[in-house]
Short mmCIF file of C-alpha atoms in Angstrom, two decimals:
data_model
loop_
_atom_site.label_atom_id
_atom_site.label_comp_id
_atom_site.label_asym_id
_atom_site.label_seq_id
_atom_site.Cartn_x
_atom_site.Cartn_y
_atom_site.Cartn_z
CA MET S 1 124.63 86.36 156.33
CA PRO S 2 127.45 84.47 158.06
CA GLU S 3 127.62 80.70 158.10
CA VAL S 4 128.45 79.37 161.53
CA ASN S 5 128.84 75.91 162.84
CA ILE S 6 126.96 74.88 165.95
CA VAL S 7 128.62 72.36 168.22
CA ARG S 8 126.76 71.02 171.20
CA ALA S 9 128.51 69.93 174.35
CA GLU S 10 126.50 67.99 176.89
CA GLU S 11 122.80 68.78 176.91
CA ASN S 12 121.39 70.70 179.85
CA SER S 13 117.65 70.20 180.05
CA ALA S 14 115.74 73.37 180.74
CA SER S 15 113.27 73.35 183.60
CA SER S 16 109.66 74.20 182.81
CA ASP S 17 110.09 77.54 184.58
CA HIS S 18 112.93 78.52 182.23
CA LYS S 19 111.86 76.86 179.02
CA GLY S 20 112.61 79.12 176.07
CA GLU S 21 115.43 80.89 177.95
CA ALA S 22 119.17 80.74 177.26
CA ALA S 23 122.38 82.66 177.93
CA PHE S 24 124.95 83.69 175.32
CA PHE S 25 128.56 84.46 176.24
CA ASP S 26 131.27 86.12 174.19
CA VAL S 27 134.69 84.50 174.77
CA ASP S 28 137.60 86.92 174.37
CA ASN S 29 137.95 89.31 177.35
CA THR S 30 134.49 88.20 178.52
CA LEU S 31 134.92 84.56 179.46
CA MET S 32 138.72 84.65 179.39
CA LYS S 33 141.49 87.22 179.54
CA GLY S 34 142.83 88.12 176.11
CA ALA S 35 142.19 86.54 172.71
CA SER S 36 141.82 82.78 172.39
CA LEU S 37 143.10 82.87 168.82
CA PHE S 38 146.43 84.25 170.05
CA HIS S 39 146.97 81.11 172.10
CA VAL S 40 146.18 78.95 169.08
CA ALA S 41 148.81 80.90 167.14
CA ARG S 42 151.28 80.47 169.98
CA LYS S 43 150.75 76.70 169.98
CA MET S 44 151.10 76.61 166.20
CA TYR S 45 154.43 78.40 166.54
CA GLN S 46 155.56 75.81 169.10
CA LYS S 47 154.75 73.15 166.52
CA LYS S 48 156.77 75.13 163.94
CA ALA S 49 153.72 75.86 161.78
CA PHE S 50 155.03 79.41 161.15
CA THR S 51 157.91 81.77 161.86
CA LEU S 52 159.07 83.88 164.78
CA ARG S 53 158.10 87.01 162.85
CA ASP S 54 154.51 85.72 162.49
CA ALA S 55 154.42 84.88 166.20
CA ALA S 56 155.66 88.37 167.12
CA GLY S 57 152.86 89.91 165.07
CA PHE S 58 150.25 87.90 166.95
CA ALA S 59 151.87 88.77 170.29
CA TRP S 60 151.67 92.49 169.54
CA LYS S 61 147.98 92.20 168.60
CA GLN S 62 147.31 90.25 171.80
CA ALA S 63 149.02 92.93 173.92
CA ALA S 64 146.98 95.67 172.22
CA PHE S 65 143.79 93.67 172.71
CA VAL S 66 144.39 93.20 176.44
CA LEU S 67 145.37 96.85 176.95
CA ARG S 68 142.75 98.73 174.96
CA GLY S 69 140.04 96.20 174.20
CA GLU S 70 138.72 94.86 170.93
CA SER S 71 138.61 96.80 167.69
CA LEU S 72 137.12 95.69 164.39
CA GLU S 73 140.40 96.45 162.62
CA ASP S 74 142.34 94.21 165.00
CA VAL S 75 139.83 91.38 164.64
CA HIS S 76 140.03 91.47 160.85
CA SER S 77 143.83 91.70 160.95
CA VAL S 78 144.10 88.63 163.18
CA ARG S 79 141.56 86.81 161.02
CA ASP S 80 143.44 87.52 157.78
CA SER S 81 146.80 86.53 159.25
CA ALA S 82 145.42 83.34 160.75
CA LEU S 83 143.71 82.28 157.51
CA VAL S 84 146.91 82.69 155.51
CA LEU S 85 148.90 80.70 158.06
CA ALA S 86 146.25 77.97 158.38
CA ALA S 87 146.14 77.16 154.68
CA GLY S 88 147.27 73.57 154.14
CA ILE S 89 147.08 72.57 157.82
CA ARG S 90 145.12 69.40 158.52
CA VAL S 91 141.90 69.65 160.52
CA GLU S 92 142.97 66.90 162.91
CA MET S 93 145.98 68.97 163.93
CA ILE S 94 143.83 71.98 164.88
CA GLN S 95 141.37 69.79 166.77
CA THR S 96 144.20 68.24 168.78
CA MET S 97 145.76 71.65 169.35
CA GLY S 98 142.44 72.96 170.64
CA GLU S 99 142.61 70.45 173.50
CA GLU S 100 146.25 71.31 174.22
CA VAL S 101 145.64 75.05 174.05
CA PHE S 102 142.78 74.81 176.54
CA ASP S 103 144.80 72.74 179.02
CA GLU S 104 148.03 74.72 178.75
CA MET S 105 146.92 78.29 178.10
CA ILE S 106 143.20 79.05 178.19
CA GLU S 107 142.00 77.29 181.34
CA SER S 108 144.16 79.44 183.62
CA LYS S 109 142.84 82.61 181.94
CA ILE S 110 139.13 81.93 182.48
CA TRP S 111 137.53 84.69 184.56
CA PRO S 112 136.08 82.89 187.64
CA GLY S 113 133.31 85.48 187.92
CA THR S 114 132.13 84.95 184.34
CA LEU S 115 132.30 81.19 184.71
CA ALA S 116 130.23 81.45 187.89
CA LEU S 117 127.53 83.36 185.98
CA ALA S 118 127.47 80.69 183.27
CA GLN S 119 127.22 77.92 185.85
CA GLN S 120 124.39 79.74 187.61
CA HIS S 121 122.43 79.74 184.35
CA LEU S 122 123.09 76.03 183.89
CA ARG S 123 121.91 75.27 187.43
CA SER S 124 118.73 77.19 186.67
CA GLY S 125 118.14 74.99 183.63
CA ARG S 126 119.09 77.52 180.95
CA PRO S 127 121.34 76.41 178.06
CA VAL S 128 124.58 78.38 177.82
CA TRP S 129 126.08 79.04 174.40
CA LEU S 130 129.42 80.56 173.45
CA MET S 131 129.27 83.16 170.66
CA THR S 132 132.70 83.88 169.27
CA ALA S 133 134.77 84.81 166.24
CA THR S 134 137.17 82.07 167.34
CA PRO S 135 137.24 79.06 164.98
CA ILE S 136 134.54 76.56 165.85
CA GLU S 137 137.12 73.83 166.48
CA VAL S 138 138.52 75.83 169.41
CA ALA S 139 135.20 77.24 170.61
CA SER S 140 133.72 73.74 170.84
CA VAL S 141 136.61 72.55 173.01
CA ILE S 142 136.12 75.47 175.41
CA ALA S 143 132.38 74.80 175.65
CA SER S 144 132.87 71.08 176.18
CA ARG S 145 135.59 71.45 178.81
CA LEU S 146 133.54 73.98 180.79
CA GLY S 147 130.39 71.85 180.60
CA LEU S 148 128.44 74.41 178.58
CA SER S 149 125.64 73.60 176.18
CA GLY S 150 127.41 74.40 172.91
CA ALA S 151 129.23 76.93 170.77
CA LEU S 152 128.75 79.01 167.66
CA GLY S 153 131.98 80.02 165.97
CA THR S 154 133.64 81.00 162.73
CA VAL S 155 133.90 78.24 160.12
CA CYS S 156 136.97 77.80 157.93
CA GLU S 157 136.67 76.08 154.55
CA ILE S 158 138.01 72.53 154.40
CA GLU S 159 139.00 70.48 151.37
CA ASP S 160 140.46 66.96 151.57
CA GLY S 161 140.86 67.30 155.34
CA GLN S 162 142.89 70.53 155.07
CA TYR S 163 142.09 74.19 155.60
CA THR S 164 142.05 76.18 152.36
CA GLY S 165 142.75 79.59 153.91
CA ARG S 166 139.19 80.78 153.15
CA LEU S 167 136.12 81.24 155.33
CA VAL S 168 132.70 79.68 154.92
CA GLY S 169 130.57 82.82 155.10
CA ASP S 170 132.16 85.52 157.26
CA ILE S 171 133.73 85.84 160.66
CA LEU S 172 131.24 85.55 163.55
CA HIS S 173 131.69 89.04 164.91
CA GLY S 174 129.68 92.19 165.59
CA PRO S 175 126.26 92.21 163.88
CA ALA S 176 126.85 88.64 162.65
CA LYS S 177 126.44 87.41 166.23
CA ALA S 178 122.98 88.94 166.45
CA VAL S 179 121.99 87.22 163.20
CA ALA S 180 123.33 83.89 164.45
CA VAL S 181 121.48 84.22 167.77
CA ARG S 182 118.18 84.93 166.03
CA GLU S 183 118.67 81.87 163.83
CA LEU S 184 119.53 79.74 166.85
CA ALA S 185 116.49 81.06 168.73
CA GLU S 186 114.24 80.04 165.87
CA ARG S 187 115.68 76.53 165.77
CA GLU S 188 115.70 76.07 169.55
CA GLN S 189 112.34 77.82 170.12
CA LEU S 190 113.89 80.43 172.38
CA ASP S 191 112.17 83.62 173.50
CA LEU S 192 114.93 86.19 173.12
CA SER S 193 113.11 88.67 175.35
CA ARG S 194 113.76 86.18 178.19
CA CYS S 195 117.39 85.43 177.24
CA TRP S 196 120.72 86.82 178.50
CA ALA S 197 123.83 87.95 176.61
CA TYR S 198 127.26 88.87 177.96
CA SER S 199 130.11 90.72 176.24
CA ASP S 200 133.02 93.08 176.84
CA SER S 201 132.92 94.89 173.49
CA PHE S 202 130.92 97.75 172.03
CA ASN S 203 131.07 95.81 168.76
CA ASP S 204 128.65 93.32 170.36
CA VAL S 205 125.92 95.88 171.06
CA PRO S 206 123.80 94.29 168.26
CA LEU S 207 123.98 90.96 170.12
CA LEU S 208 123.32 92.54 173.51
CA SER S 209 120.37 94.52 172.14
CA THR S 210 118.80 91.35 170.73
CA VAL S 211 118.05 89.85 174.16
CA GLY S 212 115.95 91.00 177.05
CA HIS S 213 118.81 90.80 179.58
CA PRO S 214 122.06 92.32 178.20
CA VAL S 215 125.06 92.41 180.54
CA ALA S 216 128.44 94.12 180.09
CA ILE S 217 131.44 92.20 181.44
CA ASN S 218 134.90 93.82 181.64
CA PRO S 219 133.55 96.42 179.20
CA ASP S 220 135.61 98.65 176.96
CA ALA S 221 135.05 102.40 177.40
CA ARG S 222 132.31 102.72 174.75
CA LEU S 223 130.36 99.71 176.00
CA ARG S 224 130.62 100.95 179.59
CA ARG S 225 129.07 104.28 178.58
CA HIS S 226 126.39 102.56 176.50
CA ALA S 227 125.56 100.17 179.34
CA ARG S 228 125.24 103.01 181.83
CA ASP S 229 123.07 105.03 179.46
CA ASN S 230 120.75 102.04 179.02
CA ASN S 231 120.83 100.80 182.64
CA TRP S 232 122.47 97.49 181.72
CA PRO S 233 124.24 95.59 184.51
CA ILE S 234 128.03 95.88 184.49
CA TYR S 235 130.44 93.34 185.95
CA ASP S 236 134.17 94.04 186.02
CA PHE S 237 136.28 91.05 187.05
CA ARG S 238 139.61 92.64 186.21
CA SER S 239 141.96 93.44 189.08
CA GLY S 240 141.36 96.96 190.30
CA ARG S 241 138.78 99.40 189.04
CA ARG S 242 138.88 101.43 185.83
CA ALA S 243 140.27 104.51 187.51
CA ALA S 244 143.13 102.49 188.96
CA THR S 245 144.12 100.79 185.71
CA TRP S 246 145.18 103.72 183.55
CA GLY S 247 148.57 103.94 185.25
CA LEU S 248 148.98 100.18 184.93
CA ARG S 249 148.10 100.33 181.25
CA ALA S 250 150.62 103.09 180.63
CA ALA S 251 153.31 101.22 182.53
CA THR S 252 152.50 97.97 180.77
CA GLY S 253 152.53 99.66 177.38
CA ALA S 254 155.92 101.16 178.11
CA GLY S 255 157.13 97.77 179.30
CA ILE S 256 155.99 96.10 176.11
CA ILE S 257 157.84 98.63 173.97
CA TYR S 258 160.97 98.45 176.12
CA GLY S 259 160.87 94.65 176.26
CA GLY S 260 160.39 94.44 172.52
CA TRP S 261 163.34 96.75 171.92
CA LYS S 262 165.55 94.75 174.29
CA GLY S 263 164.48 91.49 172.72
CA PHE S 264 165.15 92.82 169.23
CA SER S 265 168.56 94.06 170.35
CA ARG S 266 169.46 90.64 171.74
CA PHE S 267 168.19 88.99 168.56
CA ARG S 268 170.38 91.26 166.41
CA ARG S 269 173.42 90.52 168.54
#
């Protein structure tokens, strides 16, 4: 069972009509475009916390994530790389970076449509929680800045104010999100049959299946099929429709490869 930290932003009191209800939102590709952890890595590179080669590895994973959606292998790869690089970094640095990353990189990548759905729940008196594999220090900043109720995120082990490079429990991803939501529901006296959950990834089907109102947002191909088969609502806030994006994906993929080759050539020269 994963250990996750719960950070509350400002409290949003539920009306009597919606008592026991809540909404749970995934972050990466659901609330924002791309992976939030990539932007943390980018900021760490700017602060010279690791090398250009490390930064290039994160950039490639981010490009793959945006183009084809989330995969468990990619998530674990990013997690392992980030843990190694975080070892020895002070907690205060990450907390400060979380604020900077939101202001400089994440805020502009928030999907307005997803944010509007979250705000609609808040206006109705339902708490809105982020559920993400992103480290809790970053997830809590996002929740606080957007005025949401709180966040559940992955917890990194800390000793003497520094990250050890190990996790407390496991990454909050896939089935672990469903476990965390059930634990939260028990503590908060929520009726999950009256709750909502939003995600872009087929890996989050356990979370989506836990609530009475699952919704697919910017879904990957497998989640889109699953949502259609189960009559779940689908929202796609990406520019263009699915049928119109395959050419863009191919062109973008080719551009990434070409740009990488050109950049490497310049670097060698």
